[in-house]
Coordinates of C-alpha atoms in Angstrom, one line a residue:
X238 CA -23.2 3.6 58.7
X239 CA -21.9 7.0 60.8
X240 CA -18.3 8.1 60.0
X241 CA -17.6 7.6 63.8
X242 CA -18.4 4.0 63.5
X243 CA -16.7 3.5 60.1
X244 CA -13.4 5.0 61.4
X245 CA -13.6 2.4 64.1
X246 CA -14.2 -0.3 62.0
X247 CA -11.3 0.8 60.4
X248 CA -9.4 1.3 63.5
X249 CA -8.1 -2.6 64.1
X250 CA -6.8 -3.0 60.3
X251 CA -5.0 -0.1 60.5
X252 CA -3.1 -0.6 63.6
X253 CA -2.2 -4.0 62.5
X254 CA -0.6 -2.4 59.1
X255 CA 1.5 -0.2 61.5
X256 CA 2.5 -3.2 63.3
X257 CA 3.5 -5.1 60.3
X258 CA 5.1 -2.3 58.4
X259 CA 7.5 -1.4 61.6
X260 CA 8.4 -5.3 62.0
X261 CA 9.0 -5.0 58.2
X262 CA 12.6 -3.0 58.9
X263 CA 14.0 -5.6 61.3
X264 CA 12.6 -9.3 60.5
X265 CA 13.5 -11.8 58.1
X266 CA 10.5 -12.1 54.9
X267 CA 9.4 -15.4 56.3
X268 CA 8.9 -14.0 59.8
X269 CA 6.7 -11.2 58.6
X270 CA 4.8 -13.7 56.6
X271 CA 4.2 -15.8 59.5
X272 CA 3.5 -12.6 61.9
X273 CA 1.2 -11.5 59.3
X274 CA -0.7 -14.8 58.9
X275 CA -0.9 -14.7 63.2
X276 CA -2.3 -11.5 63.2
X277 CA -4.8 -11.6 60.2
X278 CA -5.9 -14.8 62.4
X279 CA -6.2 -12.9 65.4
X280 CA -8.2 -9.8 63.7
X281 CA -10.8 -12.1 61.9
X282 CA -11.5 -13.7 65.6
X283 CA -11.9 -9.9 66.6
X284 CA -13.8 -8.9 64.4
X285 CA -16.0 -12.0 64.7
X286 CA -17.0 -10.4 68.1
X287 CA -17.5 -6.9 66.9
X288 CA -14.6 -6.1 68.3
X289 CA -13.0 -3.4 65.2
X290 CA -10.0 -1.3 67.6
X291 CA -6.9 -3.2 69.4
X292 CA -7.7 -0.4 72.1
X293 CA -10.1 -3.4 73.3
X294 CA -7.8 -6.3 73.3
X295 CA -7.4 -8.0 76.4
X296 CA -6.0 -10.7 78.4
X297 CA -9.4 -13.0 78.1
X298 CA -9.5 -12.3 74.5
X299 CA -6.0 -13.1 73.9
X300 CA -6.4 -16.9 76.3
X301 CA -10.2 -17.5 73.8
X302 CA -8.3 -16.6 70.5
X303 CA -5.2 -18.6 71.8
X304 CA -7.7 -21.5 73.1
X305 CA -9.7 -21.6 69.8
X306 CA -6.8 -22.0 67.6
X307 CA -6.1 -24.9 69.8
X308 CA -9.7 -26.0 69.9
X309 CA -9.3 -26.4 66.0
X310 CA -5.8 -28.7 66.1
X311 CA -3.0 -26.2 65.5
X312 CA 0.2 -27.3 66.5
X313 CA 2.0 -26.6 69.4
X314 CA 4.7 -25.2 67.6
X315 CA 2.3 -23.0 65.4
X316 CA 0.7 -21.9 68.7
X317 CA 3.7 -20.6 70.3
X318 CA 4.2 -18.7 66.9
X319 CA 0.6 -17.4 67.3
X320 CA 1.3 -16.3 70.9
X321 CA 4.6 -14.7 70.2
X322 CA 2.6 -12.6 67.0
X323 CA 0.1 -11.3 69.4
X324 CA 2.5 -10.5 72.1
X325 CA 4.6 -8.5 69.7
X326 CA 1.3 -7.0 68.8
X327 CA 0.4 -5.8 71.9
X328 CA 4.7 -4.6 72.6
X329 CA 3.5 -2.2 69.4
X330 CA 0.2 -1.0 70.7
X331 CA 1.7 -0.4 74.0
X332 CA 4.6 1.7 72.9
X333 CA 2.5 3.3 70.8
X334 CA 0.6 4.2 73.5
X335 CA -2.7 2.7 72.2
X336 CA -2.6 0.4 75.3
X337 CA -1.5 1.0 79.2
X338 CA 0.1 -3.1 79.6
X339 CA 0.7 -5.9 76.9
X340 CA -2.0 -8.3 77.9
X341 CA -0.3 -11.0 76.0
X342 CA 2.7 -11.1 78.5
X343 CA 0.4 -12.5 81.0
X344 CA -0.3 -15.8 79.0
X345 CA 2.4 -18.5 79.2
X346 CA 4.3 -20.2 76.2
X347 CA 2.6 -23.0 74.7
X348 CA 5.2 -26.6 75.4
X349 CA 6.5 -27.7 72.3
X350 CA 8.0 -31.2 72.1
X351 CA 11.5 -30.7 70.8
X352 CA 11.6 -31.2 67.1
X353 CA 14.5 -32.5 65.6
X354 CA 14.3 -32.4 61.9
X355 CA 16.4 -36.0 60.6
X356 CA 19.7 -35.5 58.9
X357 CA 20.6 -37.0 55.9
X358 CA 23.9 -39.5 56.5
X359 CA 26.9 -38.4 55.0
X360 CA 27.0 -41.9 52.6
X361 CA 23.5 -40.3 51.3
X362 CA 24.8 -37.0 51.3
X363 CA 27.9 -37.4 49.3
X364 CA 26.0 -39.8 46.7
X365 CA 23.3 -37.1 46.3
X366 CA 26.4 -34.2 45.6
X367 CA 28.5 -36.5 44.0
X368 CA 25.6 -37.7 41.2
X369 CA 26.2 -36.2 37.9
X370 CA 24.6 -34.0 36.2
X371 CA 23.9 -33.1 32.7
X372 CA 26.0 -29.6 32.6
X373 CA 23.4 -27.3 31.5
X374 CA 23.4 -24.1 33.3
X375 CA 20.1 -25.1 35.3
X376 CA 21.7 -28.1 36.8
X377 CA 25.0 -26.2 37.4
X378 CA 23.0 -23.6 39.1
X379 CA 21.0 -26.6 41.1
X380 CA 24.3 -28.2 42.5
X381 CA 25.4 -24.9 43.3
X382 CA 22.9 -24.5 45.6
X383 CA 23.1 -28.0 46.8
X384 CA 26.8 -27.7 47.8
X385 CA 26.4 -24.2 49.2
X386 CA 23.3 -25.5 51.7
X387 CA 25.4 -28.1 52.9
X388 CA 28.9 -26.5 53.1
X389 CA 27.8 -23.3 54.9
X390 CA 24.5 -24.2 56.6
X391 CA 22.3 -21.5 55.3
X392 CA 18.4 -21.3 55.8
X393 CA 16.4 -20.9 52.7
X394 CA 16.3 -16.9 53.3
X395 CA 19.8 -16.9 53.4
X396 CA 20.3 -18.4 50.9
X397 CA 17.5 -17.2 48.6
X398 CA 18.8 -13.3 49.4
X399 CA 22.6 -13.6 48.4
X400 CA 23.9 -11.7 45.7
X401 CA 26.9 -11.4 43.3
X402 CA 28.9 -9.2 46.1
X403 CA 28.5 -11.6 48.5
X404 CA 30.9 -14.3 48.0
X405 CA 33.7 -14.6 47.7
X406 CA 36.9 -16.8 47.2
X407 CA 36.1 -18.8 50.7
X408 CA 33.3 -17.0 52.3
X409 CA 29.8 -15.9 52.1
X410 CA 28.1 -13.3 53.6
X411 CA 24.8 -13.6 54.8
X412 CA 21.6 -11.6 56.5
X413 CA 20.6 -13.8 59.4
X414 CA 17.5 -13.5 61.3
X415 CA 16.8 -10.3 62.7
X416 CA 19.3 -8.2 60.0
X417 CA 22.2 -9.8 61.8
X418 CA 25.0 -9.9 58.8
X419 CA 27.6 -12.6 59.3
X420 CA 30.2 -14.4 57.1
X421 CA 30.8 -18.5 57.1
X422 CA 33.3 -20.2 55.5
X423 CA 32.4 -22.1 51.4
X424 CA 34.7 -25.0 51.1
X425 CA 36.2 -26.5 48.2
X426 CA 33.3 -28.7 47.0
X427 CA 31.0 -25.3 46.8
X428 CA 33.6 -23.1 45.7
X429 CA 34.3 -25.4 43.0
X430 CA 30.7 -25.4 41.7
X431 CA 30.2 -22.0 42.8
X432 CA 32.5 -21.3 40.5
X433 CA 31.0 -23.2 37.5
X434 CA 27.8 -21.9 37.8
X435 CA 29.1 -18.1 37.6
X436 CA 30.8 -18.9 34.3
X437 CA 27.2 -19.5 33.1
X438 CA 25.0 -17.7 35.2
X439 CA 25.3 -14.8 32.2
X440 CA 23.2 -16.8 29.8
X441 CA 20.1 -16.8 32.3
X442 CA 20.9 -13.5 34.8
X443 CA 18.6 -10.2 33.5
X444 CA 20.8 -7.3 32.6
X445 CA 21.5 -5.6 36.2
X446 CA 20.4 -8.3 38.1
X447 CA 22.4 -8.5 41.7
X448 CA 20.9 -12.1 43.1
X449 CA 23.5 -15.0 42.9
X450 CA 20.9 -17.5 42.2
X451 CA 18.5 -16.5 39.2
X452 CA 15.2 -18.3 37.4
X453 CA 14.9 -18.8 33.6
X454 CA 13.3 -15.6 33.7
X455 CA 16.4 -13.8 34.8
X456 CA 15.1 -12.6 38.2
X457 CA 16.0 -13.5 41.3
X458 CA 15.2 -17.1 42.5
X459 CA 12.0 -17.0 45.1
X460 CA 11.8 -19.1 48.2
X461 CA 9.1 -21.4 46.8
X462 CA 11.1 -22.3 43.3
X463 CA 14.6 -23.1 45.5
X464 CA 12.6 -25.6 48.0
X465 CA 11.2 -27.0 44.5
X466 CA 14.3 -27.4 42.6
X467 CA 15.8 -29.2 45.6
X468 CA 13.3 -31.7 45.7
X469 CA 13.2 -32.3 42.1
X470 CA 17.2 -32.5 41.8
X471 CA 16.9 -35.0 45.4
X472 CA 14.1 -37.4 43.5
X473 CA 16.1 -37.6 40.2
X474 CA 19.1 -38.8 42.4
X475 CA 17.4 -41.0 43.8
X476 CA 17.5 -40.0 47.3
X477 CA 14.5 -42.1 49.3
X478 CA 13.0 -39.2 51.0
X479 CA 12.2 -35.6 50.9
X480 CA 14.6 -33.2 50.9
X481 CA 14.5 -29.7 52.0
X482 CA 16.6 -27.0 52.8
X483 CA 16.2 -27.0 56.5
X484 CA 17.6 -30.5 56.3
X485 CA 21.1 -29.8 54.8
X486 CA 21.2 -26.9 57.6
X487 CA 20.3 -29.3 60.0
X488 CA 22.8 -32.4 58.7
X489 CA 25.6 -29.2 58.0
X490 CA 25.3 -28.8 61.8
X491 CA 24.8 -32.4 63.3
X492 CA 28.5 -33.9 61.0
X493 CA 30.3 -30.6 62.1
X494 CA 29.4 -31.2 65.8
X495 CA 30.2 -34.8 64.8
X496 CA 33.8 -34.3 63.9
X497 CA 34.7 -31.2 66.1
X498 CA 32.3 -31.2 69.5
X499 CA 32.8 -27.7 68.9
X500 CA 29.2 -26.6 69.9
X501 CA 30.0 -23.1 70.4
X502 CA 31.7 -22.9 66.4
X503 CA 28.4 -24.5 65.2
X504 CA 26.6 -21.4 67.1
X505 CA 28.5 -19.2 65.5
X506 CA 28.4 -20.9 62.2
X507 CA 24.4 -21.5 61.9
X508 CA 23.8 -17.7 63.5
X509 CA 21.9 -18.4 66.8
X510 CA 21.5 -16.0 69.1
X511 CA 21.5 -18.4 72.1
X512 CA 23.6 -21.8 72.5
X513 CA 19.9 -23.3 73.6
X514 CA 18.8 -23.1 69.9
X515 CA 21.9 -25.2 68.7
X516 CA 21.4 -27.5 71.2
X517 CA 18.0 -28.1 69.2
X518 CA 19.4 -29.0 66.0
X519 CA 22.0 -31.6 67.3
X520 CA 22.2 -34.9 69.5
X521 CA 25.6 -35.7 71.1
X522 CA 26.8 -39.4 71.1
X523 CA 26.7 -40.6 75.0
X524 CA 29.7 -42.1 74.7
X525 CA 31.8 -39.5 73.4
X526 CA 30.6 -37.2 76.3
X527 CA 31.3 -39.8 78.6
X528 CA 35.0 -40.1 77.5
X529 CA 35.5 -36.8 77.5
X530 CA 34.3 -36.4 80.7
X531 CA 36.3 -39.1 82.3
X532 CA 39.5 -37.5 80.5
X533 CA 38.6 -34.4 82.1
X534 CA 37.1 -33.7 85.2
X535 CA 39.5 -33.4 87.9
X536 CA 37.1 -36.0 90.3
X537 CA 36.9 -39.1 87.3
X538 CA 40.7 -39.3 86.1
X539 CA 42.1 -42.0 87.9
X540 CA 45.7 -42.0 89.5
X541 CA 48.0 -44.1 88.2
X542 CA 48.4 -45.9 91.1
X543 CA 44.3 -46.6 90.8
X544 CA 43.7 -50.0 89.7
X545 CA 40.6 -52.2 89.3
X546 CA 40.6 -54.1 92.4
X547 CA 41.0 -50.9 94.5

């Protein structure tokens, strides 16, 4: 094989690397694993075609890629992922000036049905925090985490990424999506076992080790063993279903919309960039809109002088 044609060959891998390494600064871990998963897709489907330099890609190989992985049953909601990886992609190659247009752009948004993960109730929810334990510094470290998910509506990342610093009496500060730092309120349930689980965390943390949350080992506690542990602590409990971080978030956000209709504070709270995403995560009772609406708007109030046979 010539050098030419090696350093082509070559060519595709490398540009992706620069891609990923530059998304690297700004996106959350399990973004870039995602993105990094889309695009390994999309250069294997490349290079299937002999296709080795993203100097080639274009809009009819980004519909065929997109309409294969469709072809093959992913999702819809994987598919829009896989679209939004390659037009980041082509964003790159274009400011990079590997590419005159991002062909990408041209191909619409895959519909998604809206997914509404199902919230635990707060009967199951206080029996599953309010179960006890058996004190060691595992299980204090367990409902720790349990309390924290549910009291401050963290993702897994979040959540996963805290350190000692990082809390403190009433607050918590998090890295949201994007490298977008904000603070939410801990309340007293969490703080409380916050609390016990730093009078202990010594006798597991590694000398110098920053994360909140540690392992046995002393390290900091990865994505995978947190999802673990909660489903482990939800079974023992005897809670009837799976649980999983994204569905204390989700049940954090649905009973604080519950009790305060305050969409805009559960924006603020969960760290969305756009109201639309909230929106997502929550269904609003009918009836209370309906009330509100008729105690309200200037055109429903009736006058007091209204009556029904009017």
């Amino acid at each position: 094989m010539t050098a030419p044609r090696r350093m082509a060959e070559g060519a595709l891998r490398q540009q992706l690397g620069a891609c990923l390494e530059r998304l690297s600064r700004s996106a959350s871990p399990a973004t870039l694993s995602a993105y990094r998963r889309d695009l390994e897709a999309l250069a294997e489907f490349l290079e299937a075609r002999d296709i080795h330099d993203a100097a080639r890609l274009e809009l009819s190989l980004v519909r065929r890629f997109l309409g294969a992985e469709r072809s093959r049953g992913l999702a819809p909601r994987s598919l829009a992922r896989r679209r939004a990886a390659v037009s980041h992609f082509g964003a790159f190659l274009v400011n990079t000036g590997v590419l005159g247009h991002n062909p990408a752009e041209l191909v619409p948004t895959p519909r998604q049905g809206a997914h509404l993960p199902k919230p635990l109730d707060a009967d199951q929810l206080a029996r599953l925090l309010d179960t006890p334990h058996d004190g060691s510094p595992l299980a204090l470290r367990d409902q720790a985490m349990l309390e924290l998910f549910y009291s401050s509506g963290l993702r897994l990342a979040e959540l996963a990424g805290l350190d000692l610093g990082d809390v403190t009496s009433r607050r918590v500060r998090v890295m949201g999506k994007g490298s977008k730092p904000r603070q939410v309120p801990v309340g007293r349930s969490a703080r409380r076992a916050l609390e016990a689980w730093l009078a202990v965390r010594g006798t597991l943390a590694g000398d110098g080790e920053a994360a909140l949350f540690v392992g046995r080992g002393g390290s900091r506690l990865g994505h995978r063993a947190i999802q673990k542990r909660l489903a482990e602590v939800a079974r023992q409990r005897g809670l009837p279903e799976h649980l999983h971080p994204h569905r204390l978030r989700h049940s954090f956000a649905s009973h604080l919309l519950e009790s305060s209709q305050d969409l805009r504070a559960v924006q603020e709270l969960l760290g969305h960039a756009n109201l639309s995403t909230t929106q997502v995560y929550t269904k609003l009772d009918w009836q209370h809109l309906a009330a509100s609406y008729d105690a309200a708007h200037p055109r429903a109030r009736r006058r007091r002088d209204d009556s029904p046979g009017t």
